[in-house]
mmCIF file of C-alpha atoms in Angstrom:
data_model
loop_
_atom_site.group_PDB
_atom_site.id
_atom_site.type_symbol
_atom_site.label_atom_id
_atom_site.label_comp_id
_atom_site.label_asym_id
_atom_site.label_seq_id
_atom_site.Cartn_x
_atom_site.Cartn_y
_atom_site.Cartn_z
ATOM 1 C CA ASP A 1 -58.366 -57.471 -90.498
ATOM 2 C CA GLN A 2 -59.378 -61.504 -90.861
ATOM 3 C CA GLN A 3 -57.856 -62.466 -94.105
ATOM 4 C CA VAL A 4 -58.701 -66.174 -93.964
ATOM 5 C CA LYS A 5 -62.384 -66.894 -92.385
ATOM 6 C CA GLN A 6 -63.460 -70.250 -91.062
ATOM 7 C CA ASN A 7 -67.546 -69.378 -90.383
ATOM 8 C CA SER A 8 -68.303 -72.801 -88.944
ATOM 9 C CA PRO A 9 -67.140 -72.863 -85.357
ATOM 10 C CA SER A 10 -68.345 -76.381 -84.740
ATOM 11 C CA LEU A 11 -69.402 -79.539 -86.963
ATOM 12 C CA SER A 12 -70.477 -82.523 -85.684
ATOM 13 C CA VAL A 13 -70.418 -85.583 -87.561
ATOM 14 C CA GLN A 14 -70.852 -89.486 -87.147
ATOM 15 C CA GLU A 15 -68.164 -91.838 -87.174
ATOM 16 C CA GLY A 16 -67.761 -93.370 -90.631
ATOM 17 C CA ARG A 17 -69.238 -90.049 -92.591
ATOM 18 C CA ILE A 18 -67.558 -87.516 -94.295
ATOM 19 C CA SER A 19 -66.360 -84.123 -92.514
ATOM 20 C CA ILE A 20 -66.090 -81.433 -94.536
ATOM 21 C CA LEU A 21 -64.840 -78.025 -93.123
ATOM 22 C CA ASN A 22 -64.590 -74.887 -95.493
ATOM 23 C CA CYS A 23 -62.296 -71.778 -95.227
ATOM 24 C CA ASP A 24 -62.412 -68.518 -97.360
ATOM 25 C CA TYR A 25 -59.591 -65.969 -97.890
ATOM 26 C CA THR A 26 -59.548 -62.486 -99.010
ATOM 27 C CA ASN A 27 -56.030 -62.334 -99.870
ATOM 28 C CA SER A 28 -55.344 -63.306 -103.479
ATOM 29 C CA MET A 29 -51.745 -62.837 -102.950
ATOM 30 C CA PHE A 30 -52.298 -66.441 -100.901
ATOM 31 C CA ASP A 31 -50.215 -69.265 -103.168
ATOM 32 C CA TYR A 32 -50.034 -72.069 -100.296
ATOM 33 C CA PHE A 33 -53.007 -73.049 -97.784
ATOM 34 C CA LEU A 34 -52.330 -75.982 -94.963
ATOM 35 C CA TRP A 35 -54.533 -77.470 -92.533
ATOM 36 C CA TYR A 36 -53.572 -78.291 -89.028
ATOM 37 C CA LYS A 37 -55.477 -80.068 -86.539
ATOM 38 C CA LYS A 38 -55.027 -79.093 -82.508
ATOM 39 C CA TYR A 39 -55.439 -80.786 -79.609
ATOM 40 C CA PRO A 40 -56.268 -78.747 -76.408
ATOM 41 C CA ALA A 41 -52.810 -77.576 -74.600
ATOM 42 C CA GLU A 42 -50.932 -78.910 -77.457
ATOM 43 C CA GLY A 43 -49.470 -77.249 -80.992
ATOM 44 C CA PRO A 44 -50.964 -77.801 -83.788
ATOM 45 C CA THR A 45 -50.329 -80.543 -86.103
ATOM 46 C CA PHE A 46 -49.839 -80.205 -90.147
ATOM 47 C CA LEU A 47 -52.319 -82.369 -91.391
ATOM 48 C CA ILE A 48 -52.052 -81.414 -95.313
ATOM 49 C CA SER A 49 -51.108 -78.688 -97.788
ATOM 50 C CA ILE A 50 -51.714 -77.728 -101.574
ATOM 51 C CA SER A 51 -50.341 -74.805 -103.318
ATOM 52 C CA SER A 52 -51.969 -72.437 -105.494
ATOM 53 C CA ILE A 53 -50.768 -74.194 -108.622
ATOM 54 C CA LYS A 54 -53.188 -77.201 -107.967
ATOM 55 C CA ASP A 55 -56.963 -77.733 -107.703
ATOM 56 C CA LYS A 56 -56.733 -81.276 -105.311
ATOM 57 C CA ASN A 57 -54.287 -82.641 -102.706
ATOM 58 C CA GLU A 58 -55.038 -86.278 -101.023
ATOM 59 C CA ASP A 59 -53.217 -88.094 -98.256
ATOM 60 C CA GLY A 60 -54.988 -90.919 -96.984
ATOM 61 C CA ARG A 61 -58.229 -89.841 -95.268
ATOM 62 C CA PHE A 62 -57.357 -86.124 -96.176
ATOM 63 C CA THR A 63 -58.622 -84.274 -99.158
ATOM 64 C CA VAL A 64 -58.088 -80.612 -99.652
ATOM 65 C CA PHE A 65 -59.621 -79.102 -102.299
ATOM 66 C CA LEU A 66 -58.674 -75.452 -103.612
ATOM 67 C CA ASN A 67 -61.356 -73.381 -105.455
ATOM 68 C CA LYS A 68 -59.131 -70.322 -106.566
ATOM 69 C CA SER A 69 -61.823 -68.302 -108.775
ATOM 70 C CA ALA A 70 -63.953 -68.603 -105.095
ATOM 71 C CA LYS A 71 -61.087 -67.870 -102.736
ATOM 72 C CA HIS A 72 -62.408 -70.893 -100.994
ATOM 73 C CA LEU A 73 -60.833 -74.119 -99.674
ATOM 74 C CA SER A 74 -62.240 -77.085 -98.340
ATOM 75 C CA LEU A 75 -60.813 -80.287 -96.209
ATOM 76 C CA HIS A 76 -62.481 -83.735 -96.652
ATOM 77 C CA ILE A 77 -62.124 -86.280 -93.851
ATOM 78 C CA VAL A 78 -62.918 -89.700 -94.873
ATOM 79 C CA PRO A 79 -63.799 -91.679 -93.033
ATOM 80 C CA SER A 80 -64.432 -89.661 -89.479
ATOM 81 C CA GLN A 81 -62.815 -91.267 -87.031
ATOM 82 C CA PRO A 82 -63.251 -90.276 -82.853
ATOM 83 C CA GLY A 83 -59.714 -89.444 -82.832
ATOM 84 C CA ASP A 84 -60.737 -87.073 -85.219
ATOM 85 C CA SER A 85 -62.279 -84.941 -82.432
ATOM 86 C CA ALA A 86 -59.898 -81.689 -82.458
ATOM 87 C CA VAL A 87 -60.253 -78.110 -83.565
ATOM 88 C CA TYR A 88 -59.033 -77.659 -86.998
ATOM 89 C CA PHE A 89 -57.191 -74.637 -88.692
ATOM 90 C CA CYS A 90 -56.959 -73.169 -91.772
ATOM 91 C CA ALA A 91 -53.974 -71.290 -92.918
ATOM 92 C CA ALA A 92 -52.376 -69.216 -95.847
ATOM 93 C CA SER A 93 -48.988 -67.527 -96.788
ATOM 94 C CA ASP A 94 -47.916 -65.944 -99.487
ATOM 95 C CA SER A 95 -44.684 -66.363 -101.653
ATOM 96 C CA ASP A 96 -43.423 -63.337 -100.185
ATOM 97 C CA SER A 97 -43.454 -63.856 -96.749
ATOM 98 C CA TRP A 98 -44.423 -67.663 -96.344
ATOM 99 C CA GLY A 99 -42.870 -67.850 -92.867
ATOM 100 C CA LYS A 100 -45.667 -66.079 -91.604
ATOM 101 C CA LEU A 101 -48.932 -67.844 -91.692
ATOM 102 C CA GLN A 102 -52.577 -66.452 -91.603
ATOM 103 C CA PHE A 103 -55.150 -68.647 -89.662
ATOM 104 C CA GLY A 104 -58.378 -68.869 -89.935
ATOM 105 C CA ALA A 105 -60.366 -69.034 -86.134
ATOM 106 C CA GLY A 106 -60.760 -72.766 -86.395
ATOM 107 C CA THR A 107 -63.488 -75.383 -86.372
ATOM 108 C CA GLN A 108 -64.339 -77.679 -83.609
ATOM 109 C CA VAL A 109 -65.234 -80.998 -84.730
ATOM 110 C CA VAL A 110 -66.905 -83.556 -82.588
ATOM 111 C CA VAL A 111 -67.034 -87.258 -83.942
ATOM 112 C CA THR A 112 -69.624 -89.210 -82.857
ATOM 113 C CA PRO A 113 -70.051 -92.978 -82.814
ATOM 114 C CA LYS B 1 -36.130 -86.644 -85.271
ATOM 115 C CA ALA B 2 -36.874 -84.748 -82.543
ATOM 116 C CA GLY B 3 -39.929 -82.513 -82.720
ATOM 117 C CA VAL B 4 -40.061 -78.509 -81.635
ATOM 118 C CA THR B 5 -39.118 -78.333 -77.938
ATOM 119 C CA GLN B 6 -40.389 -75.331 -75.733
ATOM 120 C CA THR B 7 -39.251 -74.442 -72.560
ATOM 121 C CA PRO B 8 -40.990 -73.684 -70.231
ATOM 122 C CA ARG B 9 -44.063 -75.027 -70.627
ATOM 123 C CA TYR B 10 -45.919 -73.105 -68.552
ATOM 124 C CA LEU B 11 -45.173 -69.711 -66.514
ATOM 125 C CA ILE B 12 -47.384 -67.510 -64.017
ATOM 126 C CA LYS B 13 -45.716 -63.645 -63.941
ATOM 127 C CA THR B 14 -47.580 -60.366 -62.361
ATOM 128 C CA ARG B 15 -48.028 -57.143 -64.122
ATOM 129 C CA GLY B 16 -44.980 -54.967 -65.521
ATOM 130 C CA GLN B 17 -42.751 -58.126 -65.228
ATOM 131 C CA GLN B 18 -41.292 -59.568 -68.180
ATOM 132 C CA VAL B 19 -40.391 -62.685 -69.594
ATOM 133 C CA THR B 20 -38.601 -65.126 -72.121
ATOM 134 C CA LEU B 21 -39.504 -68.046 -73.580
ATOM 135 C CA SER B 22 -37.334 -70.381 -75.428
ATOM 136 C CA CYS B 23 -37.666 -72.714 -78.835
ATOM 137 C CA SER B 24 -35.321 -75.293 -80.316
ATOM 138 C CA PRO B 25 -36.455 -76.150 -83.657
ATOM 139 C CA ILE B 26 -36.033 -79.325 -85.534
ATOM 140 C CA SER B 27 -32.687 -80.350 -86.473
ATOM 141 C CA GLY B 28 -31.896 -78.448 -89.823
ATOM 142 C CA HIS B 29 -34.763 -76.279 -89.515
ATOM 143 C CA ARG B 30 -33.545 -72.608 -89.688
ATOM 144 C CA SER B 31 -36.390 -70.802 -89.985
ATOM 145 C CA VAL B 32 -38.457 -70.194 -86.462
ATOM 146 C CA SER B 33 -42.375 -68.290 -86.163
ATOM 147 C CA TRP B 34 -43.755 -67.308 -83.162
ATOM 148 C CA TYR B 35 -47.592 -67.123 -82.620
ATOM 149 C CA GLN B 36 -49.571 -65.985 -80.048
ATOM 150 C CA GLN B 37 -53.194 -67.904 -79.331
ATOM 151 C CA THR B 38 -55.906 -66.414 -77.435
ATOM 152 C CA PRO B 39 -59.849 -67.227 -77.031
ATOM 153 C CA GLY B 40 -60.503 -63.922 -78.430
ATOM 154 C CA GLN B 41 -57.907 -62.903 -81.099
ATOM 155 C CA GLY B 42 -57.141 -66.837 -82.138
ATOM 156 C CA LEU B 43 -53.771 -67.599 -83.760
ATOM 157 C CA GLN B 44 -51.812 -64.483 -84.106
ATOM 158 C CA PHE B 45 -48.474 -64.409 -86.309
ATOM 159 C CA LEU B 46 -45.693 -62.393 -84.298
ATOM 160 C CA PHE B 47 -42.852 -62.661 -85.895
ATOM 161 C CA GLU B 48 -40.486 -65.264 -87.815
ATOM 162 C CA TYR B 49 -36.566 -65.577 -87.788
ATOM 163 C CA PHE B 50 -34.243 -66.729 -90.167
ATOM 164 C CA SER B 51 -30.077 -66.728 -90.049
ATOM 165 C CA GLU B 52 -30.795 -64.579 -87.136
ATOM 166 C CA THR B 53 -32.536 -61.765 -89.015
ATOM 167 C CA GLN B 54 -35.998 -61.118 -88.485
ATOM 168 C CA ARG B 55 -37.965 -61.904 -91.582
ATOM 169 C CA ASN B 56 -41.655 -61.115 -90.996
ATOM 170 C CA LYS B 57 -43.383 -59.246 -88.491
ATOM 171 C CA GLY B 58 -46.686 -59.103 -87.037
ATOM 172 C CA ASN B 59 -48.958 -56.239 -85.486
ATOM 173 C CA PHE B 60 -48.018 -56.429 -81.973
ATOM 174 C CA PRO B 61 -46.194 -53.564 -79.695
ATOM 175 C CA GLY B 62 -42.770 -53.237 -79.850
ATOM 176 C CA ARG B 63 -42.573 -55.164 -75.874
ATOM 177 C CA PHE B 64 -42.771 -58.194 -77.933
ATOM 178 C CA SER B 65 -39.622 -59.013 -79.450
ATOM 179 C CA GLY B 66 -37.683 -61.912 -80.241
ATOM 180 C CA ARG B 67 -34.193 -63.133 -81.253
ATOM 181 C CA GLN B 68 -32.605 -66.302 -83.121
ATOM 182 C CA PHE B 69 -28.690 -67.750 -82.239
ATOM 183 C CA SER B 70 -26.780 -69.209 -84.720
ATOM 184 C CA ASN B 71 -27.425 -72.858 -83.509
ATOM 185 C CA SER B 72 -31.077 -71.583 -84.746
ATOM 186 C CA ARG B 73 -32.574 -71.793 -81.383
ATOM 187 C CA SER B 74 -35.050 -68.817 -80.650
ATOM 188 C CA GLU B 75 -36.194 -66.641 -77.488
ATOM 189 C CA MET B 76 -39.175 -64.557 -77.604
ATOM 190 C CA ASN B 77 -38.900 -61.694 -75.015
ATOM 191 C CA VAL B 78 -42.197 -59.714 -73.581
ATOM 192 C CA SER B 79 -41.633 -56.451 -71.438
ATOM 193 C CA THR B 80 -43.787 -55.016 -69.237
ATOM 194 C CA LEU B 81 -45.941 -57.762 -68.969
ATOM 195 C CA GLU B 82 -49.941 -56.722 -69.253
ATOM 196 C CA LEU B 83 -52.696 -59.255 -68.329
ATOM 197 C CA GLY B 84 -54.093 -59.139 -71.889
ATOM 198 C CA ASP B 85 -50.530 -61.156 -72.808
ATOM 199 C CA SER B 86 -52.063 -64.233 -70.817
ATOM 200 C CA ALA B 87 -52.175 -66.749 -73.973
ATOM 201 C CA LEU B 88 -50.487 -69.632 -75.378
ATOM 202 C CA TYR B 89 -47.243 -68.611 -77.156
ATOM 203 C CA LEU B 90 -46.278 -71.432 -79.814
ATOM 204 C CA CYS B 91 -43.356 -71.363 -82.226
ATOM 205 C CA ALA B 92 -43.081 -72.939 -85.096
ATOM 206 C CA SER B 93 -39.866 -74.223 -87.383
ATOM 207 C CA SER B 94 -39.131 -74.961 -91.182
ATOM 208 C CA THR B 95 -36.759 -75.713 -93.599
ATOM 209 C CA SER B 96 -37.384 -72.332 -95.174
ATOM 210 C CA ARG B 97 -37.038 -73.516 -98.705
ATOM 211 C CA SER B 98 -39.309 -71.317 -100.634
ATOM 212 C CA GLY B 99 -42.682 -72.662 -102.358
ATOM 213 C CA PRO B 100 -44.938 -75.856 -101.616
ATOM 214 C CA ASN B 101 -43.818 -78.392 -99.087
ATOM 215 C CA ASN B 102 -42.298 -75.957 -96.200
ATOM 216 C CA GLU B 103 -44.784 -76.605 -93.435
ATOM 217 C CA GLN B 104 -44.259 -75.261 -90.274
ATOM 218 C CA PHE B 105 -44.220 -78.041 -87.436
ATOM 219 C CA PHE B 106 -45.396 -76.422 -84.136
ATOM 220 C CA GLY B 107 -44.022 -77.033 -80.568
ATOM 221 C CA PRO B 108 -46.254 -78.145 -77.434
ATOM 222 C CA GLY B 109 -46.208 -74.249 -76.623
ATOM 223 C CA THR B 110 -45.898 -72.207 -73.314
ATOM 224 C CA ARG B 111 -48.618 -71.491 -71.500
ATOM 225 C CA LEU B 112 -48.617 -67.628 -70.011
ATOM 226 C CA THR B 113 -50.590 -66.252 -67.305
ATOM 227 C CA VAL B 114 -50.201 -63.220 -66.417
ATOM 228 C CA LEU B 115 -51.824 -61.628 -62.834
#
């Protein structure tokens, strides 16, 4: 039962342009959402998070938007850089079991020169 | 501050054997979670420990177990290994404060290969 879904397995974007990654969830109990970036043979690296009481959170080049009514969140990366090429995971948790993250399948981002 | 460390980084075992993986959390972090990453199933939650108690458990068979020590270090054990247990096992730690800003920070993982 996949409660967090990333329907785009891959995304190719030109350097300097915006990368938009999407994530949908089905569990209305989720109240905390995170984005992680992962390189091969390494553990995921935390990027940015958002609480369900907000609809936007920004940190440098990264902005996460949350639409609770649609159960949808997105990550915007502006401008995209070659070092952003990695797999991006969306994750969610609820306050009753916030030590348990449920992950999407990931989106492979390739930033081309 | 040192990050999450996991040992060993690579492990090769044969079917039927058992294995123990170790995780040292970031200093001050009291919650440790374990995840399995495979190409087919993605990142799946195994269990979470806090103050030496298992607080959350994922949908894995009883062959997968873990524990946490008083210094917050954690171990996970897999008994009677099967070929399908070949995966990257990731450990993550957090401060365990409830609510936002309680991000989990991941270690580099242990790559387990079962032959």
